PDB file of C-alpha atoms and ligand atoms in Angstrom:
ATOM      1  CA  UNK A 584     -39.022  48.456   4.466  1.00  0.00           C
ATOM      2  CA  UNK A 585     -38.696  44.880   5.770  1.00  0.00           C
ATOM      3  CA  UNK A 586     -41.176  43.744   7.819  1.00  0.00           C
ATOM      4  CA  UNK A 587     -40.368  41.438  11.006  1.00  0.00           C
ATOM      5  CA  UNK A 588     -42.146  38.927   9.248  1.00  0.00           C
ATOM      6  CA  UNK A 589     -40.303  38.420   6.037  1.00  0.00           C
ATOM      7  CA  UNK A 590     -36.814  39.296   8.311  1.00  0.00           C
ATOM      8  CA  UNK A 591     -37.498  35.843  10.578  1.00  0.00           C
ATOM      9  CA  UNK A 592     -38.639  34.255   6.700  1.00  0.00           C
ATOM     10  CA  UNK A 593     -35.416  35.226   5.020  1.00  0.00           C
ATOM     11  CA  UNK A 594     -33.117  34.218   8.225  1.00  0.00           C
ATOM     12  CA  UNK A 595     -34.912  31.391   8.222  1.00  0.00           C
ATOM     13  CA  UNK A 596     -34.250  30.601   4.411  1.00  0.00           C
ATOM     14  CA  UNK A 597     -30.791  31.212   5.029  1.00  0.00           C
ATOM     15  CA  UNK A 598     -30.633  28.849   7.947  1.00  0.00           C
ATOM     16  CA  UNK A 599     -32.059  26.203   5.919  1.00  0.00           C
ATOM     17  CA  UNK A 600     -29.741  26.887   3.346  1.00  0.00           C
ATOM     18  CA  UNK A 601     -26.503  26.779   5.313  1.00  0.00           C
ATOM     19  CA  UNK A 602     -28.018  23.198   6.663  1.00  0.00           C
ATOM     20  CA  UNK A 603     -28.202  21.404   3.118  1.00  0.00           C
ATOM     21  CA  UNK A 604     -24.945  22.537   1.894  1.00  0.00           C
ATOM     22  CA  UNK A 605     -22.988  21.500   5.676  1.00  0.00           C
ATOM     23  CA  UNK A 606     -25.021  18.345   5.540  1.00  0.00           C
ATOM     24  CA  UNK A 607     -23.530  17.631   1.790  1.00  0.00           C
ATOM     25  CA  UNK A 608     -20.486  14.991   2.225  1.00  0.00           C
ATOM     26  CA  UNK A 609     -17.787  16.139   0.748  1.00  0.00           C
ATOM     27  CA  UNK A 610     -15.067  14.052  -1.721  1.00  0.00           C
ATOM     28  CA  UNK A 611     -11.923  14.590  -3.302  1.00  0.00           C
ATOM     29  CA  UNK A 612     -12.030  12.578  -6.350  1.00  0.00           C
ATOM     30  CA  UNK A 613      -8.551  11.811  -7.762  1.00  0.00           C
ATOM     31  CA  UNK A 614      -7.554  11.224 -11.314  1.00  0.00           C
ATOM     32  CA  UNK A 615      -4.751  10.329 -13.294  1.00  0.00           C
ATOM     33  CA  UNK A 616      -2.358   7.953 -14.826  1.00  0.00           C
ATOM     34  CA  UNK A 617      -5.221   6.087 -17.039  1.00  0.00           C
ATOM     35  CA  UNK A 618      -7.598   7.108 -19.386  1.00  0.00           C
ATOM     36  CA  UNK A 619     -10.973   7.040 -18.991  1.00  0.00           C
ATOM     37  CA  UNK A 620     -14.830   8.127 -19.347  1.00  0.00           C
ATOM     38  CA  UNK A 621     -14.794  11.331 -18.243  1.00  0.00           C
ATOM     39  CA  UNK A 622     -18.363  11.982 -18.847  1.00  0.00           C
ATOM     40  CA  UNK A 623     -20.151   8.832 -17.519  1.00  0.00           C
ATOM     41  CA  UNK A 624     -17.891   8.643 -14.594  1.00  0.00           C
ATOM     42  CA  UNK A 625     -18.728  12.036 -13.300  1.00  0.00           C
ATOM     43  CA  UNK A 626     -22.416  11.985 -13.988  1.00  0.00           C
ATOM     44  CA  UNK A 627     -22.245   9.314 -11.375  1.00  0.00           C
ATOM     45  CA  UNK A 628     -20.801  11.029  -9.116  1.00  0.00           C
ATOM     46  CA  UNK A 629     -23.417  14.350  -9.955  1.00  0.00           C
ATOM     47  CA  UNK A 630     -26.521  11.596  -9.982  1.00  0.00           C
ATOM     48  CA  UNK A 631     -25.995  11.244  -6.129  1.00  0.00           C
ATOM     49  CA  UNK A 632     -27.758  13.715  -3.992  1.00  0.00           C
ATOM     50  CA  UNK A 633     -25.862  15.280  -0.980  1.00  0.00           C
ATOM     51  CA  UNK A 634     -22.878  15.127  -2.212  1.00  0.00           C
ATOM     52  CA  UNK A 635     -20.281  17.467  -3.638  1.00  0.00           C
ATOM     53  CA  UNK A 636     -16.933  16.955  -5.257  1.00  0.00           C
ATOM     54  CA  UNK A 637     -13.437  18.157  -6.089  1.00  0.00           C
ATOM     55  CA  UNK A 638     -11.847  16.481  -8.419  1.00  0.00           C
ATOM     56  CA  UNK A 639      -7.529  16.538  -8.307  1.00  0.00           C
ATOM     57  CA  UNK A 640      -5.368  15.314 -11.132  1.00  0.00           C
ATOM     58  CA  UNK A 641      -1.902  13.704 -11.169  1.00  0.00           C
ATOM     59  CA  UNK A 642       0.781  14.414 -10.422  1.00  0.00           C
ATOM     60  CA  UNK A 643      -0.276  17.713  -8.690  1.00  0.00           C
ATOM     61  CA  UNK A 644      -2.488  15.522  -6.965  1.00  0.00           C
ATOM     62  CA  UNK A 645      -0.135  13.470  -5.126  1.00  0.00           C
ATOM     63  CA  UNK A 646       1.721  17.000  -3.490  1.00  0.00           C
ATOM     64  CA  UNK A 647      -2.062  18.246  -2.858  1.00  0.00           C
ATOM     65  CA  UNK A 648      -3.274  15.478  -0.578  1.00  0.00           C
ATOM     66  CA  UNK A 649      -0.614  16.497   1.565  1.00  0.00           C
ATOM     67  CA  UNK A 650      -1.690  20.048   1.792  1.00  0.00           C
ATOM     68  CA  UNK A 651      -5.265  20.087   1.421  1.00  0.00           C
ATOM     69  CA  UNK A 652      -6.824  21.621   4.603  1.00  0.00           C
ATOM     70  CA  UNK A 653      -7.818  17.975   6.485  1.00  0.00           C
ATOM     71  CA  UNK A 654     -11.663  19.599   7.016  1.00  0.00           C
ATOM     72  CA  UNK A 655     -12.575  20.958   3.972  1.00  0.00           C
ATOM     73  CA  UNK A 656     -13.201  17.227   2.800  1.00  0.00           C
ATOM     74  CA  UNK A 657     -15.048  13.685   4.255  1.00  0.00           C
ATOM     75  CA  UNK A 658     -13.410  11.263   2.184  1.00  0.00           C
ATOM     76  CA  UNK A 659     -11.185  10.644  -0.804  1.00  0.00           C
ATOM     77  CA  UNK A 660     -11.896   8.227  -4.211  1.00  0.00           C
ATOM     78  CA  UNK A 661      -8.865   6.944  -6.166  1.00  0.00           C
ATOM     79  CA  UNK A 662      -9.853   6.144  -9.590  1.00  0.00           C
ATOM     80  CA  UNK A 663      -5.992   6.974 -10.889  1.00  0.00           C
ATOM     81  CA  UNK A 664      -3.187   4.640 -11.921  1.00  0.00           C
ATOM     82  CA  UNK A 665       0.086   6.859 -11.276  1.00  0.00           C
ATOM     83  CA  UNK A 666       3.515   4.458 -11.667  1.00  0.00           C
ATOM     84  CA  UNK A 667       5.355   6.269  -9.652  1.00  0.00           C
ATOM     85  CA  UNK A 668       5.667   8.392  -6.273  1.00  0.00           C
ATOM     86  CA  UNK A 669       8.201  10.114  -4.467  1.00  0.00           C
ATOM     87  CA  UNK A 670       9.194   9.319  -0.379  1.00  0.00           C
ATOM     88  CA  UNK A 671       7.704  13.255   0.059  1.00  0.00           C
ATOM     89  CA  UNK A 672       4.382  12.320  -2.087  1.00  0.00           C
ATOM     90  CA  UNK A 673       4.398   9.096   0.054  1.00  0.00           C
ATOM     91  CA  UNK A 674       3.283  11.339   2.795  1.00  0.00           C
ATOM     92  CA  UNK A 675       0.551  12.443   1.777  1.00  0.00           C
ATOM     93  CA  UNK A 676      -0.987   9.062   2.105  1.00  0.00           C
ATOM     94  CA  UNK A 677       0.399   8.592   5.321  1.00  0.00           C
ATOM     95  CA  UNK A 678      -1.510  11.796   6.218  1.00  0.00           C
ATOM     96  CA  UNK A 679      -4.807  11.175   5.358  1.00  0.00           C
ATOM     97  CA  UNK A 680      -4.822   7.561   6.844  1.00  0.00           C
ATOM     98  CA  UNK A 681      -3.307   9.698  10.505  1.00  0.00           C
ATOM     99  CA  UNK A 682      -6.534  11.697  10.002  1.00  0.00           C
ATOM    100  CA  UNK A 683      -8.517   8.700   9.620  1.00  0.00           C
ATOM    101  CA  UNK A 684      -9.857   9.968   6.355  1.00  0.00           C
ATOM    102  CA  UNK A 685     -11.742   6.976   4.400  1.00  0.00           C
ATOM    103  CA  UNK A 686     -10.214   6.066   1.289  1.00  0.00           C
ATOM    104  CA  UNK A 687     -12.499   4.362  -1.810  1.00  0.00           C
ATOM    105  CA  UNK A 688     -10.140   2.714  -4.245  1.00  0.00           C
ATOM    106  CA  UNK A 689     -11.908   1.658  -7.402  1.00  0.00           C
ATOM    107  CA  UNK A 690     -11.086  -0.843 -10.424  1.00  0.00           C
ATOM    108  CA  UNK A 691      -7.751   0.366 -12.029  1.00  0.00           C
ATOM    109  CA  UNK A 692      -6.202   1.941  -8.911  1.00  0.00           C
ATOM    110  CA  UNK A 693      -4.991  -1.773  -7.939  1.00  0.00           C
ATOM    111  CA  UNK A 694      -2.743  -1.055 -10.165  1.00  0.00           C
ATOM    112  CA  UNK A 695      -0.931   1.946  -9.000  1.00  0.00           C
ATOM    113  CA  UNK A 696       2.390   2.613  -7.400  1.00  0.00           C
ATOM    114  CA  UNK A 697       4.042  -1.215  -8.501  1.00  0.00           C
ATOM    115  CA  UNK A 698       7.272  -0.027  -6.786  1.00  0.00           C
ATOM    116  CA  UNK A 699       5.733   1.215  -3.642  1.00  0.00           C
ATOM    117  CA  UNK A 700       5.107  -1.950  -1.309  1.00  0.00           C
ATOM    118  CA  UNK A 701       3.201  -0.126   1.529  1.00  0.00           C
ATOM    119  CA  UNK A 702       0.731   0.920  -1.112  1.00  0.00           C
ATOM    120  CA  UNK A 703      -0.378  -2.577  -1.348  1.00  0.00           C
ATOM    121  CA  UNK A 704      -1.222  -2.356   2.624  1.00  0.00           C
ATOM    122  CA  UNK A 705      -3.010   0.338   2.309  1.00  0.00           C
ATOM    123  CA  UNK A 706      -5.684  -0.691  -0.898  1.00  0.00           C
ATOM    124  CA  UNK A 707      -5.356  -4.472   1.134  1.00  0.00           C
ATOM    125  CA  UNK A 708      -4.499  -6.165  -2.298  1.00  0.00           C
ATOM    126  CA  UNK A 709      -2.181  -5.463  -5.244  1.00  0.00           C
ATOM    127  CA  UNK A 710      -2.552  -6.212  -9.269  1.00  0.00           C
ATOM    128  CA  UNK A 711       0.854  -7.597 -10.203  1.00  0.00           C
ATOM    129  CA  UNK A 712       2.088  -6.157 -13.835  1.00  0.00           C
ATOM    130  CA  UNK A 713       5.217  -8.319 -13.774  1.00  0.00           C
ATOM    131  CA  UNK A 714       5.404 -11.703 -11.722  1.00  0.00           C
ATOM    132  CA  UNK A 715       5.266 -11.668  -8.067  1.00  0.00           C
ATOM    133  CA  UNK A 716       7.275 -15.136  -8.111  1.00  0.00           C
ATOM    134  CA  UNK A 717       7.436 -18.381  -9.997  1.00  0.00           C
ATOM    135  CA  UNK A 718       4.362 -19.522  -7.348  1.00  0.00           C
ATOM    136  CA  UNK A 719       1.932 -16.090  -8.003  1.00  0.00           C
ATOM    137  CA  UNK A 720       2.922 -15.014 -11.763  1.00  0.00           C
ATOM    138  CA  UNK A 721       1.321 -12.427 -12.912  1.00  0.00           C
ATOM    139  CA  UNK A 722      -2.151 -10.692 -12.890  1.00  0.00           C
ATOM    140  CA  UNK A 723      -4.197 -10.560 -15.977  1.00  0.00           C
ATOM    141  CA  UNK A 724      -7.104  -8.144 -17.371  1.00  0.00           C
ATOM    142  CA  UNK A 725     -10.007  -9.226 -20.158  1.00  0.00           C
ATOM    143  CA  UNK A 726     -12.378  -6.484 -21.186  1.00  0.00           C
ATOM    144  CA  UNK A 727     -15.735  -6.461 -22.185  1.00  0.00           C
ATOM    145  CA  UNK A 728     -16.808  -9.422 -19.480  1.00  0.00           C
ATOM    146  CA  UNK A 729     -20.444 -10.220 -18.463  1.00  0.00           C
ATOM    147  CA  UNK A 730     -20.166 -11.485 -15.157  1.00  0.00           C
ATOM    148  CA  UNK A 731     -22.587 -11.828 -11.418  1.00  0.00           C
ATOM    149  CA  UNK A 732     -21.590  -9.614  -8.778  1.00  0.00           C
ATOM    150  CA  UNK A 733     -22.440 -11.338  -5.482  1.00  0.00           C
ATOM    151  CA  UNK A 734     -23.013  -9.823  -2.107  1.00  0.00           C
ATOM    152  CA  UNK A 735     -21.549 -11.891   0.138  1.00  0.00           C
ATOM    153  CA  UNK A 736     -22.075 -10.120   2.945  1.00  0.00           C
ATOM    154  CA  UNK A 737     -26.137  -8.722   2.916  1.00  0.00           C
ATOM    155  CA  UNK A 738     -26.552  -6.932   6.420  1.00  0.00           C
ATOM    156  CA  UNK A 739     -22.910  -4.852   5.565  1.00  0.00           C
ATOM    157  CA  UNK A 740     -23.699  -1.351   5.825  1.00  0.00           C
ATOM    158  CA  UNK A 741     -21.830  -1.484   2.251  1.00  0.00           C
ATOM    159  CA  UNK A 742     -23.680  -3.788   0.755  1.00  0.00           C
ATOM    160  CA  UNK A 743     -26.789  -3.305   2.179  1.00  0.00           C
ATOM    161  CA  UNK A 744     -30.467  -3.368   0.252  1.00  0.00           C
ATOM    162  CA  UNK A 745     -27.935  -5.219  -2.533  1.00  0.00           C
ATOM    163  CA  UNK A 746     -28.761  -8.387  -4.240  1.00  0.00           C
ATOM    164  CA  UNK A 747     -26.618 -10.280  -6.344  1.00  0.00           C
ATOM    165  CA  UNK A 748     -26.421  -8.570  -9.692  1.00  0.00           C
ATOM    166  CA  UNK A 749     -25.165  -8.536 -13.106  1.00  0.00           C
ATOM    167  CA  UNK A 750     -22.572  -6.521 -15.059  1.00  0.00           C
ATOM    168  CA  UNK A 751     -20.724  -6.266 -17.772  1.00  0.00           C
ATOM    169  CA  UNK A 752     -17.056  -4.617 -17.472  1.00  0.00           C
ATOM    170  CA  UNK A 753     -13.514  -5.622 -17.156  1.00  0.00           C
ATOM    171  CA  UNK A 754     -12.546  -8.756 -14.463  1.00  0.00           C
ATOM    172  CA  UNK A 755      -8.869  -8.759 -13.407  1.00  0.00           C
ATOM    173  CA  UNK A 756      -7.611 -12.121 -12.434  1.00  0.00           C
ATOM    174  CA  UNK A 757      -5.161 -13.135  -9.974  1.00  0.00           C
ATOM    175  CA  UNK A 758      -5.114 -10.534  -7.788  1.00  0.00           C
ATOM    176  CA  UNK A 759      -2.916 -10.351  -4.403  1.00  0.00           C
ATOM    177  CA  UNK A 760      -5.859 -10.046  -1.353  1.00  0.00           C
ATOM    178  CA  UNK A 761      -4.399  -9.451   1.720  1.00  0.00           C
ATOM    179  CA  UNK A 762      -5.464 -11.758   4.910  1.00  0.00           C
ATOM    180  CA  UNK A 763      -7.004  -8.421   6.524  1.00  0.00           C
ATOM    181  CA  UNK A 764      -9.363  -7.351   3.616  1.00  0.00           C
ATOM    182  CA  UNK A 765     -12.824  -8.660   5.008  1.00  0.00           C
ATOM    183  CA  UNK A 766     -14.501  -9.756   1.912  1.00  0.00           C
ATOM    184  CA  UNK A 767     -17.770  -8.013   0.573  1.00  0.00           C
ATOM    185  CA  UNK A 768     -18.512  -8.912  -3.385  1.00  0.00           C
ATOM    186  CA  UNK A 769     -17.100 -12.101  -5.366  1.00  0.00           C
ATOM    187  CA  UNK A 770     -18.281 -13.244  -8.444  1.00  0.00           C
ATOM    188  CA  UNK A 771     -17.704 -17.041  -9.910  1.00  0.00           C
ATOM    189  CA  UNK A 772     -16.744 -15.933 -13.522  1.00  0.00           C
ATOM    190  CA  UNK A 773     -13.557 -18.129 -14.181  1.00  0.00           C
ATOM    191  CA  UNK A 774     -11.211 -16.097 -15.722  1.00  0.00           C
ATOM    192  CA  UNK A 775     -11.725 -13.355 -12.445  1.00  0.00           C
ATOM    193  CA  UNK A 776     -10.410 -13.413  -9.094  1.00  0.00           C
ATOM    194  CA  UNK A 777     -12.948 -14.359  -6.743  1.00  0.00           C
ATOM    195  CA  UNK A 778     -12.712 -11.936  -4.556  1.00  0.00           C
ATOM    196  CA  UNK A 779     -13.821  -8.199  -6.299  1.00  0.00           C
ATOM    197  CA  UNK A 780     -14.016  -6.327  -3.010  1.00  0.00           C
ATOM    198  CA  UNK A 781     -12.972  -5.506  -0.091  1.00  0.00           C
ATOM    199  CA  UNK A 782     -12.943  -3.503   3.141  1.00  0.00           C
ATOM    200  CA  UNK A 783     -10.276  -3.093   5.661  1.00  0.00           C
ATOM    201  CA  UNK A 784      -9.103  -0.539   8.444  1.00  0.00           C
ATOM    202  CA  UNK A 785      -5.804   1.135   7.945  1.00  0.00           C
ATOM    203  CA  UNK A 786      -4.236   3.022  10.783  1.00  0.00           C
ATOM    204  CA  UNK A 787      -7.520   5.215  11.442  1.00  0.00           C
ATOM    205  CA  UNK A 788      -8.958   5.247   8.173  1.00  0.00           C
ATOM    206  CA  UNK A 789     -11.672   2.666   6.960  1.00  0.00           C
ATOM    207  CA  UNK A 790     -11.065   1.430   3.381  1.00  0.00           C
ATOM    208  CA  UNK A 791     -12.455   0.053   0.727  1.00  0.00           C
ATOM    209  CA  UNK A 792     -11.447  -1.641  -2.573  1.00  0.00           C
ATOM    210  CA  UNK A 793     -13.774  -1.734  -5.686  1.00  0.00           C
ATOM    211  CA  UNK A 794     -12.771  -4.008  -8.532  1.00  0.00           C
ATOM    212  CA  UNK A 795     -15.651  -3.382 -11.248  1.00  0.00           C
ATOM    213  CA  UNK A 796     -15.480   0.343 -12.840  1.00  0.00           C
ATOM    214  CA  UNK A 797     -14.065   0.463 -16.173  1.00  0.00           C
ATOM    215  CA  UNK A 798     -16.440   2.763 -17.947  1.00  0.00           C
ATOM    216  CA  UNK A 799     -20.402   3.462 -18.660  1.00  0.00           C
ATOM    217  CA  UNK A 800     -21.840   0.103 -18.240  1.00  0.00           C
ATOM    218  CA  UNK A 801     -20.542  -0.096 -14.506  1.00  0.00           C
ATOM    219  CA  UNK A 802     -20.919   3.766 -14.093  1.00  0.00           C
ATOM    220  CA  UNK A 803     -24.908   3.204 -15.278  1.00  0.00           C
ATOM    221  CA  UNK A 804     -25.729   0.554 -13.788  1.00  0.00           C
ATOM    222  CA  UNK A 805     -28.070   1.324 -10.862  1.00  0.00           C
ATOM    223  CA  UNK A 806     -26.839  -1.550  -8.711  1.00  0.00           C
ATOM    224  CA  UNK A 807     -23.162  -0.113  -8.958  1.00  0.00           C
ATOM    225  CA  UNK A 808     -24.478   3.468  -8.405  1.00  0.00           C
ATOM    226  CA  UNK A 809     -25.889   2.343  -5.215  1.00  0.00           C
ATOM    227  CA  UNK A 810     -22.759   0.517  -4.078  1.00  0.00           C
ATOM    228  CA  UNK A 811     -20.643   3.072  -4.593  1.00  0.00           C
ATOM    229  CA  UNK A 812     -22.862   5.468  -3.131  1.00  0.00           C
ATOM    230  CA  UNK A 813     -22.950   3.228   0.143  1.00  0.00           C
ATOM    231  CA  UNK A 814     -19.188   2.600   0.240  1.00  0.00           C
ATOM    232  CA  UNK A 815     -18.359   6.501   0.660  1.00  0.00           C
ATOM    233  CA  UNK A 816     -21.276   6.163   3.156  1.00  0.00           C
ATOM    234  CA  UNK A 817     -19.231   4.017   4.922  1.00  0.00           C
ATOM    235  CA  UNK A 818     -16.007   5.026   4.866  1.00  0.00           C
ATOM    236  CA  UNK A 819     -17.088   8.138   6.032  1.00  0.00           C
ATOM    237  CA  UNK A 820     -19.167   7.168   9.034  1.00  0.00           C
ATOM    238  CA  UNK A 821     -16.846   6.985  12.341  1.00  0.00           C
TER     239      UNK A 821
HETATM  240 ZN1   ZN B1480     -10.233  -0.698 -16.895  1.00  0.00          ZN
END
């Protein structure tokens, strides 16, 4: 027999319960198109607390963005470096930024979709495999790079509780940053672009570019954790 007073302490357990897990953001996390640390990248993503994720490989990925129900999920994370999309795939895209759905892009994801030009507007910069022009060239990559992250921006809700820190991971150079990416994080090393990231508001979705994340030593460093961990903060507050 259940007594009134355990019935009001199990609904109460119950109640508490169904709080943590709707207070949990969720992410879709989508993969594909490069190699890369599995294992380091996703104990990341399980070191931060109230948050779940779902992780969606190419190229099923690209046709399940445009199905996935638009509230089982808070935000999305590209970490994938597909070459190529279809106009129906393109949609997808297009349907997430109509839901306003904030978008992380991080380090090799720059890269994606060289053929699709709108893509470029919607990560607010582009890494250029084959030269842009005789006046641009090309984009270049160096790995293994120690190099100072610095937080240009200090009261950003992105950035915020930040310092300047160091790193050591791949720099791309000569990257294509669109006028409307407001810069967050640059770093002086001379062989990078200046500018390593970036936010910017696409139709009704905020965005946000990441350049550093090639494997483990961004993935454990603390400072990076907690950057990350504030940019889906951000792109998923209205
Ligand atoms: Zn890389």
């Amino acid at each position: 027999m259940i007594t009134r007073t355990s019935r009001i302490l199990i609904i109460a357990l119950l109640l508490i319960s169904f709080n943590l897990s709707a207070s949990k953001l969720k992410i879709l996390i989508v993969t594909g198109g490069h190699d890369f640390d599995r294992e380091s990248f996703f104990q990341m993503f399980d070191s931060f607390s109230n948050l779940t994720y779902t992780e969606l490989i190419h190229p099923e990925a690209r046709v399940q963005l445009g199905t996935v129900d638009l509230n089982s999920f808070d935000a999305v994370v590209f970490y994938d470096m597909p070459k190529t999309i279809t106009d129906e795939e393109k949609k997808s895209y297009y349907r997430l930024l109509n839901a306003g759905k904030g978008l992380l892009f991080l380090h090799h994801s720059i890269c994606a979709y060289q053929d699709w030009p709108e893509y470029e507007s919607i990560v607010g910069g582009k890494y250029y495999e084959t030269k842009k022009d005789d006046k641009f060239g090309t984009s270049s990559y160096q790995h293994d790079v120690d190099f100072n992250v610095h937080i240009m921006q200090s009261s950003h809700p992105l950035t915020k509780g930040l310092i300047d820190f160091a790193i050591h991971d791949e720099i791309y150079g000569n990257l294509e940053v669109l006028p409307e990416s407001y810069p967050l994080l640059s770093t002086d090393h001379p062989k990078s672009n200046i500018l390593i990231g970036w936010t910017l508001k696409k139709s009704n979705s905020k965005i946000v570019f990441i350049q550093p994340g090639h494997d483990k030593n961004s993935f454990n460093n603390l400072n990076y954790r907690k950057l990350i961990k504030q940019a889906i903060i951000y792109i998923t507050t209205k």
